[in-house]
PDB file of C-alpha atoms in Angstrom:
ATOM      1  CA  MET A1316      19.190 -13.959 -26.204  1.00 41.00           C
ATOM      2  CA  PRO A1317      17.375 -10.560 -26.207  1.00 45.00           C
ATOM      3  CA  GLU A1318      18.885  -7.757 -24.064  1.00 42.00           C
ATOM      4  CA  HIS A1319      15.870  -7.678 -21.706  1.00 46.00           C
ATOM      5  CA  GLU A1320      16.142 -11.406 -21.060  1.00 46.00           C
ATOM      6  CA  THR A1321      19.888 -11.106 -20.390  1.00 42.00           C
ATOM      7  CA  ARG A1322      19.464  -8.242 -17.921  1.00 52.00           C
ATOM      8  CA  CYS A1323      16.378  -9.545 -16.134  1.00 56.00           C
ATOM      9  CA  GLY A1324      16.740 -13.274 -16.658  1.00 56.00           C
ATOM     10  CA  THR A1325      13.709 -15.430 -17.278  1.00 61.00           C
ATOM     11  CA  ALA A1326      10.485 -15.500 -15.299  1.00 57.00           C
ATOM     12  CA  ASP A1327      11.744 -18.585 -13.462  1.00 68.00           C
ATOM     13  CA  ASP A1328      15.132 -17.084 -12.596  1.00 88.00           C
ATOM     14  CA  VAL A1329      15.186 -16.757  -8.787  1.00 90.00           C
ATOM     15  CA  ASP A1330      18.546 -14.953  -8.926  1.00 91.00           C
ATOM     16  CA  ALA A1331      17.171 -12.296 -11.299  1.00 90.00           C
ATOM     17  CA  VAL A1332      14.140 -11.723  -9.074  1.00 90.00           C
ATOM     18  CA  THR A1333      16.343 -11.617  -5.976  1.00 91.00           C
ATOM     19  CA  GLY A1334      18.601  -9.052  -7.642  1.00 92.00           C
ATOM     20  CA  ALA A1335      15.643  -6.894  -8.614  1.00 91.00           C
ATOM     21  CA  VAL A1336      14.235  -7.040  -5.073  1.00 92.00           C
ATOM     22  CA  LEU A1337      17.631  -6.174  -3.580  1.00 94.00           C
ATOM     23  CA  THR A1338      17.871  -3.171  -5.891  1.00 94.00           C
ATOM     24  CA  ALA A1339      14.343  -2.085  -4.954  1.00 94.00           C
ATOM     25  CA  SER A1340      15.138  -2.502  -1.262  1.00 93.00           C
ATOM     26  CA  ARG A1341      18.221  -0.301  -1.725  1.00 95.00           C
ATOM     27  CA  LEU A1342      15.987   2.353  -3.303  1.00 95.00           C
ATOM     28  CA  LEU A1343      13.468   2.091  -0.464  1.00 92.00           C
ATOM     29  CA  VAL A1344      16.205   2.369   2.169  1.00 91.00           C
ATOM     30  CA  ALA A1345      17.421   5.526   0.417  1.00 92.00           C
ATOM     31  CA  VAL A1346      13.866   6.921   0.420  1.00 93.00           C
ATOM     32  CA  SER A1347      13.607   6.088   4.134  1.00 89.00           C
ATOM     33  CA  ALA A1348      16.898   7.810   4.898  1.00 89.00           C
ATOM     34  CA  ARG A1349      15.882  10.916   2.948  1.00 91.00           C
ATOM     35  CA  SER A1350      12.513  11.028   4.712  1.00 90.00           C
ATOM     36  CA  LEU A1351      14.356  11.136   8.049  1.00 90.00           C
ATOM     37  CA  ALA A1352      16.793  13.832   6.907  1.00 89.00           C
ATOM     38  CA  ALA A1353      14.766  16.702   8.345  1.00 83.00           C
ATOM     39  CA  VAL A1354      14.781  15.132  11.819  1.00 85.00           C
ATOM     40  CA  GLU A1355      18.070  13.210  11.759  1.00 77.00           C
ATOM     41  CA  GLU A1356      19.629  15.481  14.373  1.00 80.00           C
ATOM     42  CA  ARG A1357      16.848  14.451  16.767  1.00 84.00           C
ATOM     43  CA  VAL A1358      16.030  10.876  15.746  1.00 89.00           C
ATOM     44  CA  THR A1359      18.042   7.937  14.428  1.00 88.00           C
ATOM     45  CA  LEU A1360      16.464   5.234  12.252  1.00 86.00           C
ATOM     46  CA  PRO A1361      16.217   2.769  15.200  1.00 90.00           C
ATOM     47  CA  GLN A1362      14.644   5.492  17.343  1.00 92.00           C
ATOM     48  CA  PHE A1363      12.194   6.280  14.554  1.00 92.00           C
ATOM     49  CA  ARG A1364      11.220   2.602  14.426  1.00 91.00           C
ATOM     50  CA  MET A1365      10.486   2.861  18.147  1.00 94.00           C
ATOM     51  CA  LEU A1366       8.384   5.976  17.591  1.00 95.00           C
ATOM     52  CA  VAL A1367       6.402   4.140  14.898  1.00 92.00           C
ATOM     53  CA  VAL A1368       5.775   1.166  17.185  1.00 92.00           C
ATOM     54  CA  LEU A1369       4.595   3.496  19.958  1.00 94.00           C
ATOM     55  CA  SER A1370       2.464   5.363  17.424  1.00 93.00           C
ATOM     56  CA  THR A1371       0.733   2.210  16.220  1.00 90.00           C
ATOM     57  CA  ARG A1372       0.471   0.405  19.561  1.00 89.00           C
ATOM     58  CA  GLY A1373      -0.194   3.277  21.916  1.00 90.00           C
ATOM     59  CA  ALA A1374       1.046   3.152  25.507  1.00 92.00           C
ATOM     60  CA  THR A1375       3.326   0.127  25.832  1.00 92.00           C
ATOM     61  CA  LYS A1376       5.416  -1.561  28.523  1.00 92.00           C
ATOM     62  CA  LEU A1377       9.174  -1.522  27.983  1.00 91.00           C
ATOM     63  CA  VAL A1378       9.462  -5.318  27.731  1.00 91.00           C
ATOM     64  CA  ALA A1379       6.741  -5.456  25.044  1.00 92.00           C
ATOM     65  CA  LEU A1380       8.428  -2.607  23.168  1.00 93.00           C
ATOM     66  CA  ALA A1381      11.818  -4.345  23.291  1.00 93.00           C
ATOM     67  CA  ASP A1382      10.198  -7.565  22.072  1.00 92.00           C
ATOM     68  CA  GLN A1383       8.500  -5.779  19.187  1.00 90.00           C
ATOM     69  CA  LEU A1384      11.787  -4.175  18.117  1.00 91.00           C
ATOM     70  CA  HIS A1385      13.773  -7.394  18.678  1.00 91.00           C
ATOM     71  CA  VAL A1386      16.223  -5.678  21.034  1.00 94.00           C
ATOM     72  CA  ALA A1387      17.239  -6.293  24.648  1.00 95.00           C
ATOM     73  CA  PRO A1388      15.199  -4.401  27.264  1.00 93.00           C
ATOM     74  CA  SER A1389      18.357  -2.503  28.282  1.00 94.00           C
ATOM     75  CA  THR A1390      18.812  -1.310  24.684  1.00 94.00           C
ATOM     76  CA  ALA A1391      15.152  -0.301  24.508  1.00 94.00           C
ATOM     77  CA  MET A1392      15.508   1.579  27.809  1.00 94.00           C
ATOM     78  CA  ARG A1393      18.468   3.606  26.481  1.00 94.00           C
ATOM     79  CA  MET A1394      16.488   4.435  23.329  1.00 94.00           C
ATOM     80  CA  VAL A1395      13.458   5.447  25.408  1.00 94.00           C
ATOM     81  CA  ASP A1396      15.620   7.637  27.644  1.00 95.00           C
ATOM     82  CA  ARG A1397      16.933   9.475  24.560  1.00 94.00           C
ATOM     83  CA  LEU A1398      13.417   9.918  23.161  1.00 95.00           C
ATOM     84  CA  ILE A1399      12.185  11.231  26.503  1.00 96.00           C
ATOM     85  CA  ALA A1400      15.117  13.666  26.676  1.00 95.00           C
ATOM     86  CA  ALA A1401      14.196  14.854  23.154  1.00 93.00           C
ATOM     87  CA  GLY A1402      10.577  15.402  24.212  1.00 95.00           C
ATOM     88  CA  LEU A1403       9.232  12.738  21.856  1.00 96.00           C
ATOM     89  CA  ALA A1404       8.082  10.138  24.413  1.00 96.00           C
ATOM     90  CA  ASP A1405       7.210   9.969  28.080  1.00 95.00           C
ATOM     91  CA  ARG A1406       6.589   7.500  30.887  1.00 92.00           C
ATOM     92  CA  GLN A1407       3.349   7.128  32.785  1.00 90.00           C
ATOM     93  CA  THR A1408       2.289   4.870  35.587  1.00 85.00           C
ATOM     94  CA  ASN A1409      -0.102   2.186  34.361  1.00 80.00           C
ATOM     95  CA  PRO A1410      -3.482   3.069  35.908  1.00 82.00           C
ATOM     96  CA  GLY A1411      -4.376  -0.632  35.957  1.00 81.00           C
ATOM     97  CA  ASN A1412      -1.192  -1.662  37.780  1.00 83.00           C
ATOM     98  CA  ARG A1413       0.675   1.110  39.587  1.00 83.00           C
ATOM     99  CA  ARG A1414       3.875  -0.997  39.635  1.00 83.00           C
ATOM    100  CA  GLU A1415       4.117  -0.834  35.830  1.00 83.00           C
ATOM    101  CA  THR A1416       5.363   2.024  33.713  1.00 86.00           C
ATOM    102  CA  MET A1417       3.877   2.634  30.289  1.00 92.00           C
ATOM    103  CA  LEU A1418       5.715   4.407  27.489  1.00 94.00           C
ATOM    104  CA  ARG A1419       3.900   6.621  25.007  1.00 94.00           C
ATOM    105  CA  LEU A1420       4.515   9.283  22.395  1.00 96.00           C
ATOM    106  CA  THR A1421       4.150  12.943  23.120  1.00 96.00           C
ATOM    107  CA  ALA A1422       2.340  15.218  20.684  1.00 96.00           C
ATOM    108  CA  GLU A1423       5.754  16.111  19.218  1.00 95.00           C
ATOM    109  CA  GLY A1424       6.547  12.400  18.789  1.00 96.00           C
ATOM    110  CA  HIS A1425       3.294  11.899  16.889  1.00 96.00           C
ATOM    111  CA  ARG A1426       4.116  14.937  14.717  1.00 95.00           C
ATOM    112  CA  ILE A1427       7.557  13.528  13.836  1.00 95.00           C
ATOM    113  CA  VAL A1428       6.028  10.174  12.804  1.00 94.00           C
ATOM    114  CA  ALA A1429       3.371  11.919  10.697  1.00 94.00           C
ATOM    115  CA  ASP A1430       5.873  14.271   9.025  1.00 93.00           C
ATOM    116  CA  VAL A1431       8.422  11.569   8.171  1.00 94.00           C
ATOM    117  CA  THR A1432       5.666   9.261   6.916  1.00 92.00           C
ATOM    118  CA  ALA A1433       4.218  12.021   4.729  1.00 94.00           C
ATOM    119  CA  ARG A1434       7.652  12.731   3.202  1.00 94.00           C
ATOM    120  CA  ARG A1435       8.187   9.013   2.555  1.00 93.00           C
ATOM    121  CA  ARG A1436       4.754   8.638   0.959  1.00 94.00           C
ATOM    122  CA  ALA A1437       5.315  11.720  -1.241  1.00 95.00           C
ATOM    123  CA  GLU A1438       8.659  10.451  -2.522  1.00 95.00           C
ATOM    124  CA  ILE A1439       7.308   6.975  -3.240  1.00 95.00           C
ATOM    125  CA  THR A1440       4.303   8.559  -4.982  1.00 96.00           C
ATOM    126  CA  ALA A1441       6.649  10.592  -7.194  1.00 96.00           C
ATOM    127  CA  ILE A1442       8.499   7.419  -8.189  1.00 96.00           C
ATOM    128  CA  VAL A1443       5.292   5.489  -8.876  1.00 96.00           C
ATOM    129  CA  GLU A1444       3.910   8.357 -10.985  1.00 96.00           C
ATOM    130  CA  ARG A1445       6.827   7.838 -13.406  1.00 97.00           C
ATOM    131  CA  LEU A1446       5.475   4.379 -14.214  1.00 96.00           C
ATOM    132  CA  GLY A1447       2.811   3.815 -16.826  1.00 96.00           C
ATOM    133  CA  PRO A1448      -0.541   2.310 -15.797  1.00 95.00           C
ATOM    134  CA  PRO A1449       0.377  -1.235 -16.962  1.00 95.00           C
ATOM    135  CA  GLN A1450       3.637  -1.070 -14.977  1.00 96.00           C
ATOM    136  CA  ARG A1451       1.767   0.131 -11.884  1.00 95.00           C
ATOM    137  CA  ILE A1452      -0.684  -2.770 -12.120  1.00 95.00           C
ATOM    138  CA  ALA A1453       2.157  -5.247 -12.575  1.00 95.00           C
ATOM    139  CA  LEU A1454       4.060  -3.697  -9.654  1.00 94.00           C
ATOM    140  CA  VAL A1455       1.044  -3.889  -7.336  1.00 93.00           C
ATOM    141  CA  GLU A1456       0.464  -7.526  -8.272  1.00 93.00           C
ATOM    142  CA  ALA A1457       4.136  -8.428  -7.870  1.00 93.00           C
ATOM    143  CA  LEU A1458       4.574  -6.595  -4.567  1.00 92.00           C
ATOM    144  CA  ASN A1459       1.341  -7.987  -3.127  1.00 91.00           C
ATOM    145  CA  ALA A1460       2.488 -11.505  -4.028  1.00 92.00           C
ATOM    146  CA  PHE A1461       5.940 -10.800  -2.548  1.00 92.00           C
ATOM    147  CA  ASN A1462       4.431  -9.395   0.662  1.00 89.00           C
ATOM    148  CA  GLU A1463       2.045 -12.313   0.973  1.00 90.00           C
ATOM    149  CA  ALA A1464       4.904 -14.799   0.479  1.00 91.00           C
ATOM    150  CA  GLY A1465       6.828 -12.970   3.213  1.00 88.00           C
ATOM    151  CA  GLY A1466       3.849 -12.891   5.590  1.00 84.00           C
ATOM    152  CA  GLU A1467       3.538  -9.100   5.555  1.00 78.00           C
ATOM    153  CA  PRO A1468       0.007  -7.659   5.717  1.00 74.00           C
ATOM    154  CA  LEU A1469      -1.024  -5.008   3.227  1.00 71.00           C
ATOM    155  CA  THR A1470      -0.641  -1.357   4.194  1.00 69.00           C
ATOM    156  CA  PRO A1471      -4.005   0.293   4.829  1.00 62.00           C
ATOM    157  CA  ALA A1472      -5.181   2.863   2.288  1.00 62.00           C
ATOM    158  CA  LEU A1473      -4.260   6.517   2.806  1.00 61.00           C
ATOM    159  CA  ASP A1474      -7.811   7.317   3.922  1.00 59.00           C
ATOM    160  CA  ASP A1475      -7.969   4.396   6.383  1.00 55.00           C
ATOM    161  CA  SER A1476      -8.951   5.593   9.859  1.00 49.00           C
ATOM    162  CA  GLU A1477      -5.979   3.834  11.482  1.00 47.00           C
ATOM    163  CA  PRO A1478      -3.002   3.932   9.122  1.00 42.00           C
ATOM    164  CA  HIS A1479       0.201   2.201  10.089  1.00 48.00           C
ATOM    165  CA  PRO A1480       2.958   4.580   8.941  1.00 47.00           C
ATOM    166  CA  LEU A1481       5.462   2.055   7.696  1.00 48.00           C
ATOM    167  CA  GLY A1482       3.080  -0.688   6.782  1.00 43.00           C
ATOM    168  CA  TRP A1483       3.212  -2.456  10.126  1.00 43.00           C
ATOM    169  CA  ALA A1484      -0.274  -3.565  11.022  1.00 40.00           C
ATOM    170  CA  ALA A1485      -1.647  -4.993  14.203  1.00 41.00           C
ATOM    171  CA  ASP A1486      -2.507  -8.658  14.093  1.00 42.00           C
ATOM    172  CA  ALA A1487      -6.240  -8.756  14.740  1.00 36.00           C
ATOM    173  CA  GLY A1488      -5.890 -11.846  16.896  1.00 38.00           C
ATOM    174  CA  THR A1489      -3.155 -10.607  19.194  1.00 40.00           C
ATOM    175  CA  GLY A1490      -3.117  -6.836  18.901  1.00 42.00           C
ATOM    176  CA  ARG A1491       0.575  -7.150  18.066  1.00 40.00           C
ATOM    177  CA  ASP A1492       2.281  -5.422  15.204  1.00 40.00           C
ATOM    178  CA  HIS A1493       4.150  -7.350  12.553  1.00 39.00           C
TER     179      HIS A1493
END
């Protein structure tokens, strides 16, 4: 059996594909961690996820935010309190219902999301640039198929008027992020 076939398996080898995806996910987690390095004293990865959700959704109620992040409302409240203390988020009374409080990013919170996203994009770009054109085409096709199989919408283009920093996009029917 040729070396390539031994290392990668055959095209029908689910274990080989799973191994390759796990390795790629490890690389992407490392890229994510490095992109947060400049702000890690201020923001943890879970807090950054919250900032991204607030960035893409705008002002949001705590219960909706907790639901989006798949955490208990009490956990979301502790995270929000830390982000507010750091000057990255704030609370406002909902003008449509004065009994509700809405959470939103501050200008500094938006800057953190933009900076981390730009670092992440730059590092991924540097990796992709090391691939030849045929490899890039194959990677796009493979990742698009993988994302589609997993139910993940495509990330908008860099010049899209409403980019979603980590690829989370609002569902047109519900206004909810994936």
